[in-house]
Short mmCIF file of C-alpha atoms in Angstrom, two decimals:
data_model
loop_
_atom_site.label_atom_id
_atom_site.label_comp_id
_atom_site.label_asym_id
_atom_site.label_seq_id
_atom_site.Cartn_x
_atom_site.Cartn_y
_atom_site.Cartn_z
CA MET A 1 23.24 -1.98 31.04
CA ASP A 2 23.66 0.78 33.24
CA PHE A 3 21.22 3.34 34.66
CA LEU A 4 22.10 6.07 32.16
CA THR A 5 21.29 3.92 29.15
CA ILE A 6 17.76 2.80 30.83
CA LEU A 7 17.13 6.62 31.45
CA LYS A 8 17.38 7.11 27.73
CA ALA A 9 15.01 4.32 27.09
CA ILE A 10 12.55 5.91 29.56
CA ILE A 11 12.92 9.32 27.82
CA LEU A 12 12.25 7.55 24.28
CA GLY A 13 9.01 6.09 25.97
CA PHE A 14 8.00 9.24 27.24
CA VAL A 15 8.29 10.86 23.98
CA GLU A 16 6.66 8.13 22.42
CA GLY A 17 3.50 8.04 24.84
CA MET A 18 2.88 11.75 24.84
CA THR A 19 2.95 12.13 21.11
CA GLU A 20 1.41 9.02 19.66
CA PHE A 21 -2.13 10.17 19.83
CA ALA A 22 -1.47 13.68 19.10
CA PRO A 23 -1.24 14.62 15.30
CA VAL A 24 2.49 15.55 15.74
CA SER A 25 4.23 12.44 14.75
CA SER A 26 5.49 10.33 17.75
CA THR A 27 7.76 8.32 15.19
CA GLY A 28 9.15 11.82 14.07
CA HIS A 29 9.60 13.12 17.54
CA MET A 30 11.57 9.77 18.48
CA VAL A 31 13.78 9.94 15.44
CA LEU A 32 14.51 13.67 16.22
CA VAL A 33 15.16 13.26 19.93
CA ASP A 34 17.35 9.80 19.14
CA ASP A 35 19.31 11.16 16.24
CA LEU A 36 20.13 14.60 17.69
CA TRP A 37 20.48 13.72 21.34
CA LEU A 38 20.31 10.14 22.32
CA ARG A 39 21.91 8.08 19.80
CA SER A 40 20.54 4.79 20.79
CA GLN A 41 22.10 2.95 17.62
CA GLU A 42 25.53 3.74 19.41
CA PHE A 43 24.75 1.57 22.53
CA LEU A 44 22.23 -0.92 20.86
CA GLY A 45 24.93 -1.90 18.35
CA SER A 46 22.74 -1.70 15.26
CA LYS A 47 20.54 0.83 13.28
CA TYR A 48 18.09 -2.03 12.78
CA VAL A 49 17.67 -2.67 16.62
CA ALA A 50 17.47 1.16 17.21
CA ASN A 51 14.67 1.45 14.46
CA THR A 52 13.03 -1.41 15.65
CA PHE A 53 12.89 -0.14 19.20
CA LYS A 54 11.28 2.99 17.66
CA VAL A 55 8.51 0.70 16.47
CA VAL A 56 8.28 -1.80 19.29
CA ILE A 57 7.83 0.48 22.26
CA GLN A 58 4.72 1.63 20.41
CA LEU A 59 3.11 -1.46 21.99
CA GLY A 60 3.06 0.36 25.42
CA SER A 61 1.03 2.94 23.51
CA ILE A 62 -1.16 0.02 22.13
CA LEU A 63 -1.68 -1.38 25.62
CA ALA A 64 -2.70 1.95 26.70
CA VAL A 65 -5.19 2.08 24.20
CA VAL A 66 -6.84 -1.24 24.78
CA VAL A 67 -7.32 -0.14 28.43
CA MET A 68 -8.90 2.97 27.64
CA PHE A 69 -11.28 1.70 24.92
CA ARG A 70 -11.63 -2.07 26.58
CA ASN A 71 -15.43 -1.74 26.38
CA ARG A 72 -15.41 -0.88 22.87
CA PHE A 73 -13.06 -3.68 21.93
CA ILE A 74 -15.10 -5.92 23.75
CA ASP A 75 -18.20 -5.22 21.69
CA LEU A 76 -16.23 -5.31 18.54
CA LEU A 77 -14.86 -8.70 19.23
CA GLY A 78 -18.29 -9.94 20.33
CA LEU A 79 -17.11 -10.88 23.71
CA ARG A 80 -19.66 -9.22 25.75
CA ARG A 81 -21.78 -12.32 26.45
CA PHE A 82 -18.68 -13.90 27.91
CA VAL A 83 -17.64 -10.75 30.19
CA GLY A 84 -20.86 -9.19 31.00
CA GLY A 85 -20.90 -5.52 31.66
CA LYS A 86 -22.13 -2.43 30.01
CA SER A 87 -21.78 -1.83 26.42
CA ALA A 88 -19.68 1.19 25.04
CA SER A 89 -22.35 2.27 22.66
CA ALA A 90 -25.97 3.18 23.39
CA ALA A 91 -26.76 2.24 19.61
CA PRO A 92 -28.71 -1.06 19.09
CA PRO A 93 -26.00 -4.11 18.40
CA GLY A 94 -27.01 -4.11 14.51
CA GLU A 95 -26.04 -0.33 14.22
CA ARG A 96 -22.70 -0.16 16.16
CA LEU A 97 -19.15 0.33 14.54
CA LYS A 98 -18.42 -3.40 13.23
CA LEU A 99 -14.85 -5.09 13.18
CA ALA A 100 -15.19 -5.38 9.52
CA GLN A 101 -15.39 -1.65 8.99
CA VAL A 102 -11.98 -1.40 11.09
CA ILE A 103 -10.60 -3.90 9.30
CA VAL A 104 -11.36 -2.24 5.89
CA GLY A 105 -9.70 0.98 7.31
CA LEU A 106 -6.69 -1.12 7.99
CA ILE A 107 -6.22 -2.92 4.55
CA PRO A 108 -4.53 -0.12 2.61
CA ALA A 109 -1.97 1.09 4.99
CA GLY A 110 -1.48 -2.65 6.21
CA ILE A 111 -0.52 -3.71 2.42
CA LEU A 112 1.56 -0.77 1.57
CA GLY A 113 3.52 -1.02 4.82
CA VAL A 114 4.47 -4.51 4.36
CA LEU A 115 5.48 -3.92 0.59
CA THR A 116 7.55 -0.75 1.43
CA GLU A 117 8.91 -1.67 5.06
CA ASP A 118 12.36 -2.43 3.73
CA TYR A 119 12.71 0.85 2.11
CA ILE A 120 11.49 2.82 4.93
CA ASP A 121 13.68 1.41 7.25
CA GLU A 122 16.70 2.02 4.96
CA HIS A 123 16.13 5.36 3.97
CA LEU A 124 13.23 7.24 5.63
CA PHE A 125 14.11 7.19 9.40
CA SER A 126 16.32 10.10 9.33
CA THR A 127 15.86 13.80 10.60
CA GLN A 128 15.76 15.13 6.82
CA THR A 129 12.91 13.01 5.96
CA VAL A 130 11.02 13.79 9.35
CA LEU A 131 11.25 17.46 8.61
CA ILE A 132 9.53 16.93 5.30
CA GLY A 133 6.79 14.87 7.08
CA LEU A 134 6.05 17.52 9.63
CA VAL A 135 5.67 20.25 7.26
CA ILE A 136 3.40 18.55 4.76
CA GLY A 137 1.52 16.95 7.32
CA ALA A 138 0.89 20.18 9.01
CA LEU A 139 -0.29 21.57 5.77
CA PHE A 140 -2.66 18.96 5.27
CA MET A 141 -4.14 19.35 8.93
CA ILE A 142 -4.57 23.13 8.46
CA ALA A 143 -6.51 22.13 5.15
CA ALA A 144 -8.73 19.64 6.72
CA ASP A 145 -9.91 22.12 9.34
CA ARG A 146 -10.14 24.76 6.44
CA PHE A 147 -12.40 22.83 4.05
CA ARG A 148 -14.25 20.56 6.58
CA PRO A 149 -18.14 20.49 6.39
CA LYS A 150 -19.46 23.23 8.72
CA ARG A 151 -21.62 20.69 10.45
CA PRO A 152 -20.13 17.04 10.88
CA LYS A 153 -22.59 14.19 10.01
CA THR A 154 -20.79 11.73 11.72
CA GLU A 155 -21.05 12.35 15.33
CA THR A 156 -20.27 9.08 16.90
CA LEU A 157 -18.15 5.90 16.02
CA ASP A 158 -21.65 4.06 15.15
CA GLN A 159 -22.46 6.17 12.53
CA ILE A 160 -19.18 5.63 10.28
CA THR A 161 -19.86 4.17 7.09
CA TYR A 162 -17.81 1.41 5.10
CA ARG A 163 -16.81 4.31 2.58
CA GLN A 164 -15.63 6.45 5.27
CA ALA A 165 -13.58 3.67 7.07
CA LEU A 166 -12.05 2.82 3.54
CA SER A 167 -11.19 6.40 2.53
CA VAL A 168 -9.77 7.22 6.22
CA GLY A 169 -7.68 3.82 5.34
CA LEU A 170 -6.37 5.26 2.00
CA ILE A 171 -5.24 8.51 3.76
CA GLN A 172 -3.58 6.63 6.37
CA CYS A 173 -0.88 5.41 3.88
CA PHE A 174 0.67 9.02 4.01
CA SER A 175 1.65 8.45 7.46
CA LEU A 176 4.19 5.64 6.69
CA TRP A 177 6.47 8.63 6.14
CA PRO A 178 8.02 9.18 9.11
CA GLY A 179 7.08 12.80 10.53
CA PHE A 180 3.54 12.88 8.71
CA SER A 181 1.62 11.53 11.77
CA ARG A 182 -0.79 8.44 11.59
CA SER A 183 -3.00 10.39 13.79
CA GLY A 184 -2.67 13.33 12.16
CA ALA A 185 -3.33 11.72 8.58
CA THR A 186 -6.23 9.74 9.82
CA ILE A 187 -8.07 12.58 11.97
CA SER A 188 -7.79 14.92 9.49
CA GLY A 189 -9.03 12.49 6.75
CA GLY A 190 -12.01 11.69 8.86
CA VAL A 191 -12.70 15.38 9.36
CA LEU A 192 -12.63 16.19 5.69
CA LEU A 193 -15.23 12.95 5.29
CA GLY A 194 -17.62 14.58 7.74
CA MET A 195 -16.71 13.20 11.00
CA SER A 196 -16.31 15.33 14.29
CA HIS A 197 -12.91 15.69 15.58
CA ARG A 198 -13.75 13.40 18.48
CA THR A 199 -15.11 10.66 16.34
CA ALA A 200 -12.20 10.69 13.94
CA ALA A 201 -10.12 10.70 16.95
CA ASP A 202 -11.75 7.69 18.46
CA PHE A 203 -11.45 5.77 15.08
CA THR A 204 -8.06 6.60 14.80
CA PHE A 205 -7.16 5.18 18.16
CA ILE A 206 -9.09 1.99 17.56
CA MET A 207 -7.47 1.27 14.19
CA ALA A 208 -3.99 2.02 15.67
CA VAL A 209 -4.31 -1.23 17.74
CA PRO A 210 -3.95 -3.78 15.24
CA ILE A 211 -1.95 -2.00 12.74
CA MET A 212 0.48 -1.03 15.04
CA ALA A 213 1.11 -4.07 16.76
CA GLY A 214 1.58 -5.78 13.26
CA ALA A 215 4.05 -3.45 12.23
CA SER A 216 6.05 -4.06 15.79
CA LEU A 217 5.82 -7.70 15.28
CA ILE A 218 7.16 -7.68 11.98
CA SER A 219 9.88 -5.53 12.87
CA PHE A 220 10.77 -7.28 15.56
CA VAL A 221 10.74 -10.84 13.87
CA LYS A 222 12.85 -9.56 10.82
CA ASN A 223 15.65 -7.86 13.06
CA LEU A 224 15.65 -10.44 15.70
CA GLU A 225 18.95 -11.70 14.62
CA TYR A 226 20.55 -8.40 15.72
CA PHE A 227 19.30 -8.53 19.36
CA THR A 228 21.12 -9.25 22.27
CA VAL A 229 20.39 -10.15 25.74
CA ASP A 230 21.61 -6.68 26.89
CA ALA A 231 18.98 -4.73 24.79
CA ILE A 232 16.24 -6.52 26.79
CA PRO A 233 16.28 -4.05 29.63
CA PHE A 234 16.21 -1.25 27.29
CA PHE A 235 13.04 -2.30 25.67
CA ILE A 236 11.25 -3.28 28.69
CA ALA A 237 12.03 0.20 30.13
CA GLY A 238 10.89 2.07 26.85
CA PHE A 239 7.59 -0.18 26.81
CA VAL A 240 6.56 0.60 30.36
CA SER A 241 7.41 4.33 30.16
CA ALA A 242 5.35 4.52 26.85
CA PHE A 243 2.42 2.70 28.76
CA PHE A 244 2.22 5.06 31.13
CA PHE A 245 2.49 8.25 29.55
CA ALA A 246 0.20 7.12 26.79
CA LEU A 247 -2.50 6.87 29.30
CA ILE A 248 -2.02 10.47 30.51
CA SER A 249 -1.72 11.75 26.91
CA ILE A 250 -4.98 9.91 25.62
CA ARG A 251 -7.01 11.23 28.50
CA PHE A 252 -5.82 14.67 27.71
CA PHE A 253 -5.98 14.77 23.91
CA LEU A 254 -9.59 13.42 23.80
CA LYS A 255 -10.93 16.09 25.98
CA LEU A 256 -8.87 18.80 24.15
CA ILE A 257 -9.48 17.82 20.34
CA ASN A 258 -13.13 18.97 19.96
CA ARG A 259 -12.03 22.49 21.46
CA VAL A 260 -8.89 23.21 19.70
CA LYS A 261 -9.41 21.32 16.36
CA LEU A 262 -6.15 20.58 14.35
CA VAL A 263 -4.72 24.09 13.54
CA PRO A 264 -2.84 24.57 16.75
CA PHE A 265 -1.24 21.15 16.60
CA ALA A 266 -0.12 22.20 12.76
CA ILE A 267 1.43 25.33 14.11
CA TYR A 268 3.51 23.42 16.51
CA ARG A 269 4.63 21.25 13.94
CA LEU A 270 5.84 24.02 11.51
CA VAL A 271 7.50 25.83 14.49
CA LEU A 272 9.28 22.84 15.36
CA ALA A 273 10.53 21.95 11.91
CA ALA A 274 11.65 25.50 11.63
CA VAL A 275 13.63 25.53 14.61
CA ILE A 276 15.11 21.92 13.89
CA TYR A 277 16.03 23.41 10.29
CA PHE A 278 17.90 26.53 11.40
CA VAL A 279 19.72 24.77 14.36
CA PHE A 280 20.90 21.75 12.48
CA PHE A 281 20.86 22.46 8.85
CA PHE A 282 21.29 26.30 8.02
#
């Protein structure tokens, strides 16, 4: 595999890492960049391998979340007594965010994702479907900022209830449509349910780890027969690139979200959708 091909993997990793945790749809951006410019299917030999790459390099972004939220994951998994150090939360142990709440938030999209994965792979990884997701997701984000409670009642992760976790999990199902954005759906849903923007973002990132890891593993195993040894450097380059740029984007986004809210990201999505439509479909 030549340098130019590896560079394409790095570019896709950059797109994934920089957009995964902003509510603009990382999968949508990767589909657009790949379909309209890089065309990874041509040198990976199969659309199934190309689609799996778009999912698997998210593991780089997942690793970045684990690094950034490592103390919170240590608390969730009950490992604090083994590793020592200070807890990520100032709340008493019995009042902190629980692993069971995270699992409740994962169940709806996890079940629906398994049931619809083949259909999504076959029919929804396209520029046209991404455009639909970008627009509808943007409108949902604008509505969330417009109709959210004036004063959030949930200011920290430790105040999230099981009902809120399940509700956010149900809203997360919309993100199975490429372009809608998982973080856009869950942050908007959390805000509508009374969470602060930062709390909704933190909960979104924590839920991302198991659901993205599961989706990546399932996609990889199902399409393993299509892989060749030549594709391995492409996947490694994309993974490393996504990890590095996700570390940067997480820090930036968490500092930004409480100040700018969701509308600026929604406007970006609408402008992007309009540009792509007029350039490629008008």
